[in-house]
Amino acid sequence: GESVGLHLPTLSVQEGDNSIINCAYSNSASDYFIWYKQESGKGPQFIIDIRSNMDKRQGQRVTVLLNKTVKHLSLQIAATQPGDSAVYFCAEGGAAGNKLTFGGGTRVLVKP
Amino acid sequence: EPEVTQTPSHQVTQMGQEVILRCVPISNHLYFYWYRQILGQKVEFLVSFYNNEISEKSEIFDDQFSVERPDGSNFTLKIRSTKLEDSAMYFCAGENRGRGNIQYFGAGTRLSVL
């Protein structure tokens, strides 16, 4: 069935280094993707999104890359900080009003 | 900055009891959602709500579940007869009609069914 999933359950990264979180999706018709960050005891927090007509989008210290050929999505965090420690989810969506289908999550641990 | 607020933060109930989880979405949002997250698992869609109607629901959202937006502000999720497996974090989310499908989530209600 259709699914959105993650390759790495836990990523340990040194403070100041860059982090890369990966996500695979199986529905080739997917046209919209979002990355969320979830800190302990909180709800998912929007980070960045990308439409399928783009292959890269940049935000503040974050970049999302989309490779439609291999149905792969990644989130890059530049100069990772302790406050970046959280679980990161990719999610597949669509037009406004559509449900989000979440992947399994990757935990990022930032070492000082 | 406006937020989605959910109450209570933690609800403990006995199996078979009814619970109502409450959400106050951001005022200019048009689409509303409930999701749940069983401990250690991914976030799962339950139901979406637009124009005072359910627009989509998942297999999880059976006849024990219902949603209401009774007064134009509060958005509630009711579970009529809770089961042990209903124990989870329940998240409310809202969305405006704008770019993309960005949903803003509340902090969640932890439901513990004993």
mmCIF file of C-alpha atoms in Angstrom:
data_model
loop_
_atom_site.group_PDB
_atom_site.id
_atom_site.type_symbol
_atom_site.label_atom_id
_atom_site.label_comp_id
_atom_site.label_asym_id
_atom_site.label_seq_id
_atom_site.Cartn_x
_atom_site.Cartn_y
_atom_site.Cartn_z
ATOM 1 C CA GLY A 1 0.000 0.000 0.000
ATOM 2 C CA GLU A 2 0.986 3.642 -0.096
ATOM 3 C CA SER A 3 3.364 4.652 2.631
ATOM 4 C CA VAL A 4 5.872 7.208 3.697
ATOM 5 C CA GLY A 5 8.810 5.838 5.635
ATOM 6 C CA LEU A 6 12.181 6.686 7.091
ATOM 7 C CA HIS A 7 15.539 4.981 6.673
ATOM 8 C CA LEU A 8 17.265 5.794 9.999
ATOM 9 C CA PRO A 9 15.519 5.625 13.337
ATOM 10 C CA THR A 10 18.261 7.512 15.266
ATOM 11 C CA LEU A 11 20.869 10.000 14.133
ATOM 12 C CA SER A 12 23.613 11.210 16.469
ATOM 13 C CA VAL A 13 25.363 14.353 15.329
ATOM 14 C CA GLN A 14 28.024 16.589 16.806
ATOM 15 C CA GLU A 15 26.959 20.128 17.606
ATOM 16 C CA GLY A 16 27.897 22.367 14.719
ATOM 17 C CA ASP A 17 27.870 19.597 12.140
ATOM 18 C CA ASN A 18 25.254 19.233 9.445
ATOM 19 C CA SER A 19 22.456 16.661 9.774
ATOM 20 C CA ILE A 20 20.748 14.793 6.980
ATOM 21 C CA ILE A 21 17.489 12.979 7.593
ATOM 22 C CA ASN A 22 16.095 10.747 4.880
ATOM 23 C CA CYS A 23 12.618 9.663 3.906
ATOM 24 C CA ALA A 24 11.288 7.337 1.228
ATOM 25 C CA TYR A 25 7.809 7.409 -0.174
ATOM 26 C CA SER A 26 6.057 4.863 -2.330
ATOM 27 C CA ASN A 27 3.244 6.806 -3.969
ATOM 28 C CA SER A 28 4.641 8.241 -7.177
ATOM 29 C CA ALA A 29 1.532 10.429 -7.479
ATOM 30 C CA SER A 30 2.398 12.311 -4.275
ATOM 31 C CA ASP A 31 2.689 16.021 -4.964
ATOM 32 C CA TYR A 32 3.355 17.630 -1.620
ATOM 33 C CA PHE A 33 5.665 16.870 1.286
ATOM 34 C CA ILE A 34 6.221 18.405 4.711
ATOM 35 C CA TRP A 35 8.825 18.000 7.410
ATOM 36 C CA TYR A 36 7.777 18.259 11.025
ATOM 37 C CA LYS A 37 9.824 18.405 14.203
ATOM 38 C CA GLN A 38 8.465 16.918 17.395
ATOM 39 C CA GLU A 39 10.067 17.688 20.729
ATOM 40 C CA SER A 40 9.318 15.625 23.775
ATOM 41 C CA GLY A 41 5.818 16.272 25.092
ATOM 42 C CA LYS A 42 4.850 18.553 22.219
ATOM 43 C CA GLY A 43 2.915 18.308 19.013
ATOM 44 C CA PRO A 44 4.522 18.221 15.568
ATOM 45 C CA GLN A 45 5.908 21.595 14.545
ATOM 46 C CA PHE A 46 6.065 22.605 10.884
ATOM 47 C CA ILE A 47 9.581 23.056 9.530
ATOM 48 C CA ILE A 48 9.456 23.234 5.761
ATOM 49 C CA ASP A 49 7.442 21.960 2.821
ATOM 50 C CA ILE A 50 8.019 21.266 -0.846
ATOM 51 C CA ARG A 51 5.857 20.618 -3.869
ATOM 52 C CA SER A 52 6.629 17.939 -6.394
ATOM 53 C CA ASN A 53 7.361 20.514 -9.090
ATOM 54 C CA MET A 54 10.468 21.528 -7.122
ATOM 55 C CA ASP A 55 13.577 19.564 -6.237
ATOM 56 C CA LYS A 56 14.990 21.850 -3.565
ATOM 57 C CA ARG A 57 13.720 24.394 -1.116
ATOM 58 C CA GLN A 58 15.633 26.306 1.531
ATOM 59 C CA GLY A 59 14.576 27.775 4.813
ATOM 60 C CA GLN A 60 16.455 29.097 7.777
ATOM 61 C CA ARG A 61 19.260 26.543 8.356
ATOM 62 C CA VAL A 62 17.143 23.850 6.715
ATOM 63 C CA THR A 63 16.981 22.551 3.166
ATOM 64 C CA VAL A 64 14.603 19.965 1.775
ATOM 65 C CA LEU A 65 15.601 17.969 -1.281
ATOM 66 C CA LEU A 66 13.179 15.958 -3.365
ATOM 67 C CA ASN A 67 14.245 13.259 -5.801
ATOM 68 C CA LYS A 68 11.149 12.093 -7.620
ATOM 69 C CA THR A 69 13.053 9.569 -9.695
ATOM 70 C CA VAL A 70 13.817 7.440 -6.663
ATOM 71 C CA LYS A 71 10.953 8.767 -4.512
ATOM 72 C CA HIS A 72 13.256 10.113 -1.863
ATOM 73 C CA LEU A 73 13.047 13.144 0.361
ATOM 74 C CA SER A 74 15.681 14.537 2.674
ATOM 75 C CA LEU A 75 15.975 17.263 5.284
ATOM 76 C CA GLN A 76 19.319 18.909 5.816
ATOM 77 C CA ILE A 77 19.965 20.914 8.951
ATOM 78 C CA ALA A 78 22.999 23.164 8.836
ATOM 79 C CA ALA A 79 25.165 23.736 11.918
ATOM 80 C CA THR A 80 23.066 21.516 14.138
ATOM 81 C CA GLN A 81 22.354 22.956 17.556
ATOM 82 C CA PRO A 82 21.247 21.320 20.833
ATOM 83 C CA GLY A 83 17.766 22.734 20.267
ATOM 84 C CA ASP A 84 17.536 20.637 17.107
ATOM 85 C CA SER A 85 17.379 17.449 19.192
ATOM 86 C CA ALA A 86 13.943 16.018 18.449
ATOM 87 C CA VAL A 87 12.111 13.457 16.349
ATOM 88 C CA TYR A 88 11.693 14.483 12.722
ATOM 89 C CA PHE A 89 8.827 13.253 10.577
ATOM 90 C CA CYS A 90 8.257 13.526 6.885
ATOM 91 C CA ALA A 91 4.641 13.635 5.809
ATOM 92 C CA GLU A 92 2.848 13.372 2.534
ATOM 93 C CA GLY A 93 -0.040 15.680 1.800
ATOM 94 C CA GLY A 94 -1.837 17.255 -1.086
ATOM 95 C CA ALA A 95 -4.118 20.189 -1.676
ATOM 96 C CA ALA A 96 -5.529 22.169 1.232
ATOM 97 C CA GLY A 97 -7.855 20.073 3.331
ATOM 98 C CA ASN A 98 -6.089 16.795 2.712
ATOM 99 C CA LYS A 99 -4.945 14.498 5.491
ATOM 100 C CA LEU A 100 -1.245 14.109 6.139
ATOM 101 C CA THR A 101 0.333 10.661 6.004
ATOM 102 C CA PHE A 102 3.304 10.548 8.336
ATOM 103 C CA GLY A 103 6.446 8.467 8.168
ATOM 104 C CA GLY A 104 7.853 6.618 11.158
ATOM 105 C CA GLY A 105 10.162 9.351 12.469
ATOM 106 C CA THR A 106 13.915 9.800 12.985
ATOM 107 C CA ARG A 107 15.324 10.822 16.337
ATOM 108 C CA VAL A 108 18.163 13.344 16.114
ATOM 109 C CA LEU A 109 20.491 13.543 19.113
ATOM 110 C CA VAL A 110 22.899 16.461 19.179
ATOM 111 C CA LYS A 111 26.090 15.822 21.130
ATOM 112 C CA PRO A 112 27.814 18.838 22.700
ATOM 113 C CA GLU B 1 1.686 33.997 17.666
ATOM 114 C CA PRO B 2 -1.663 32.156 17.674
ATOM 115 C CA GLU B 3 -1.618 28.528 18.771
ATOM 116 C CA VAL B 4 -3.826 25.490 18.710
ATOM 117 C CA THR B 5 -4.710 24.702 22.316
ATOM 118 C CA GLN B 6 -5.835 21.345 23.615
ATOM 119 C CA THR B 7 -7.348 20.341 26.927
ATOM 120 C CA PRO B 8 -6.827 18.436 29.048
ATOM 121 C CA SER B 9 -3.133 17.735 28.679
ATOM 122 C CA HIS B 10 -3.614 14.326 30.302
ATOM 123 C CA GLN B 11 -6.817 12.347 30.686
ATOM 124 C CA VAL B 12 -7.001 9.135 32.686
ATOM 125 C CA THR B 13 -10.128 7.066 32.306
ATOM 126 C CA GLN B 14 -11.483 3.623 32.981
ATOM 127 C CA MET B 15 -12.156 1.238 30.119
ATOM 128 C CA GLY B 16 -15.703 1.653 28.852
ATOM 129 C CA GLN B 17 -16.013 5.285 29.918
ATOM 130 C CA GLU B 18 -16.691 8.160 27.570
ATOM 131 C CA VAL B 19 -14.072 10.854 27.070
ATOM 132 C CA ILE B 20 -14.195 14.192 25.312
ATOM 133 C CA LEU B 21 -10.985 15.776 24.110
ATOM 134 C CA ARG B 22 -11.145 19.472 23.401
ATOM 135 C CA CYS B 23 -9.332 21.729 20.974
ATOM 136 C CA VAL B 24 -9.433 25.419 20.223
ATOM 137 C CA PRO B 25 -8.030 25.898 16.720
ATOM 138 C CA ILE B 26 -6.473 29.063 15.379
ATOM 139 C CA SER B 27 -9.312 31.450 14.588
ATOM 140 C CA ASN B 28 -8.824 31.844 10.837
ATOM 141 C CA HIS B 29 -8.356 28.163 10.124
ATOM 142 C CA LEU B 30 -10.911 26.384 7.970
ATOM 143 C CA TYR B 31 -9.884 22.738 8.032
ATOM 144 C CA PHE B 32 -9.579 20.735 11.234
ATOM 145 C CA TYR B 33 -8.095 17.367 11.988
ATOM 146 C CA TRP B 34 -7.592 14.827 14.698
ATOM 147 C CA TYR B 35 -4.575 12.555 14.697
ATOM 148 C CA ARG B 36 -3.326 10.093 17.252
ATOM 149 C CA GLN B 37 0.097 8.789 18.152
ATOM 150 C CA ILE B 38 0.505 5.587 20.085
ATOM 151 C CA LEU B 39 3.657 5.707 22.207
ATOM 152 C CA GLY B 40 6.756 5.256 20.076
ATOM 153 C CA GLN B 41 4.831 5.056 16.831
ATOM 154 C CA LYS B 42 4.072 7.419 14.002
ATOM 155 C CA VAL B 43 1.309 9.962 13.872
ATOM 156 C CA GLU B 44 -1.896 8.498 12.394
ATOM 157 C CA PHE B 45 -4.767 10.347 10.780
ATOM 158 C CA LEU B 46 -8.182 9.937 12.366
ATOM 159 C CA VAL B 47 -10.571 12.440 10.811
ATOM 160 C CA SER B 48 -10.777 15.701 8.916
ATOM 161 C CA PHE B 49 -13.546 18.265 9.299
ATOM 162 C CA TYR B 50 -14.539 21.115 7.042
ATOM 163 C CA ASN B 51 -17.611 23.319 6.827
ATOM 164 C CA ASN B 52 -19.147 21.546 9.823
ATOM 165 C CA GLU B 53 -18.904 18.131 8.239
ATOM 166 C CA ILE B 54 -16.522 15.220 8.287
ATOM 167 C CA SER B 55 -14.629 15.271 5.010
ATOM 168 C CA GLU B 56 -12.565 12.130 5.519
ATOM 169 C CA LYS B 57 -12.044 9.520 8.199
ATOM 170 C CA SER B 58 -9.688 6.617 8.655
ATOM 171 C CA GLU B 59 -10.404 3.007 9.544
ATOM 172 C CA ILE B 60 -9.503 3.840 13.133
ATOM 173 C CA PHE B 61 -12.370 6.329 13.326
ATOM 174 C CA ASP B 62 -15.153 3.819 13.901
ATOM 175 C CA ASP B 63 -18.606 4.418 15.377
ATOM 176 C CA GLN B 64 -17.123 4.838 18.844
ATOM 177 C CA PHE B 65 -15.615 8.123 17.691
ATOM 178 C CA SER B 66 -17.357 11.384 16.886
ATOM 179 C CA VAL B 67 -16.330 14.982 16.284
ATOM 180 C CA GLU B 68 -18.160 18.246 16.763
ATOM 181 C CA ARG B 69 -17.575 21.938 16.396
ATOM 182 C CA PRO B 70 -20.556 23.056 18.426
ATOM 183 C CA ASP B 71 -19.946 26.777 18.821
ATOM 184 C CA GLY B 72 -17.681 27.777 15.959
ATOM 185 C CA SER B 73 -14.569 27.746 18.097
ATOM 186 C CA ASN B 74 -14.150 24.533 20.072
ATOM 187 C CA PHE B 75 -13.503 21.324 18.160
ATOM 188 C CA THR B 76 -14.056 18.132 20.114
ATOM 189 C CA LEU B 77 -13.287 14.465 19.742
ATOM 190 C CA LYS B 78 -15.504 12.073 21.686
ATOM 191 C CA ILE B 79 -14.775 8.435 22.322
ATOM 192 C CA ARG B 80 -17.988 6.808 23.551
ATOM 193 C CA SER B 81 -16.652 3.680 25.204
ATOM 194 C CA THR B 82 -12.913 3.697 25.589
ATOM 195 C CA LYS B 83 -10.771 0.611 25.084
ATOM 196 C CA LEU B 84 -7.285 -0.077 26.348
ATOM 197 C CA GLU B 85 -5.943 0.324 22.825
ATOM 198 C CA ASP B 86 -7.278 3.881 22.658
ATOM 199 C CA SER B 87 -4.416 4.911 24.945
ATOM 200 C CA ALA B 88 -2.373 7.370 22.892
ATOM 201 C CA MET B 89 -1.545 11.020 22.341
ATOM 202 C CA TYR B 90 -4.331 12.751 20.466
ATOM 203 C CA PHE B 91 -3.431 15.782 18.406
ATOM 204 C CA CYS B 92 -5.728 18.402 16.987
ATOM 205 C CA ALA B 93 -4.545 20.299 13.925
ATOM 206 C CA GLY B 94 -5.855 23.173 11.866
ATOM 207 C CA GLU B 95 -5.155 24.545 8.452
ATOM 208 C CA ASN B 96 -5.954 27.661 6.495
ATOM 209 C CA ARG B 97 -6.656 27.849 2.805
ATOM 210 C CA GLY B 98 -3.318 29.031 1.609
ATOM 211 C CA ARG B 99 -0.113 27.656 0.235
ATOM 212 C CA GLY B 100 0.068 23.925 0.431
ATOM 213 C CA ASN B 101 -1.330 21.655 3.094
ATOM 214 C CA ILE B 102 0.471 23.002 6.179
ATOM 215 C CA GLN B 103 -1.251 21.879 9.351
ATOM 216 C CA TYR B 104 -0.588 23.412 12.740
ATOM 217 C CA PHE B 105 -0.750 21.053 15.667
ATOM 218 C CA GLY B 106 -1.650 21.452 19.293
ATOM 219 C CA ALA B 107 0.476 20.018 22.088
ATOM 220 C CA GLY B 108 -1.821 17.013 22.379
ATOM 221 C CA THR B 109 -3.847 15.216 25.004
ATOM 222 C CA ARG B 110 -2.389 12.086 26.499
ATOM 223 C CA LEU B 111 -5.217 9.603 26.982
ATOM 224 C CA SER B 112 -4.562 6.745 29.382
ATOM 225 C CA VAL B 113 -7.222 4.038 29.488
ATOM 226 C CA LEU B 114 -6.953 1.743 32.500
#
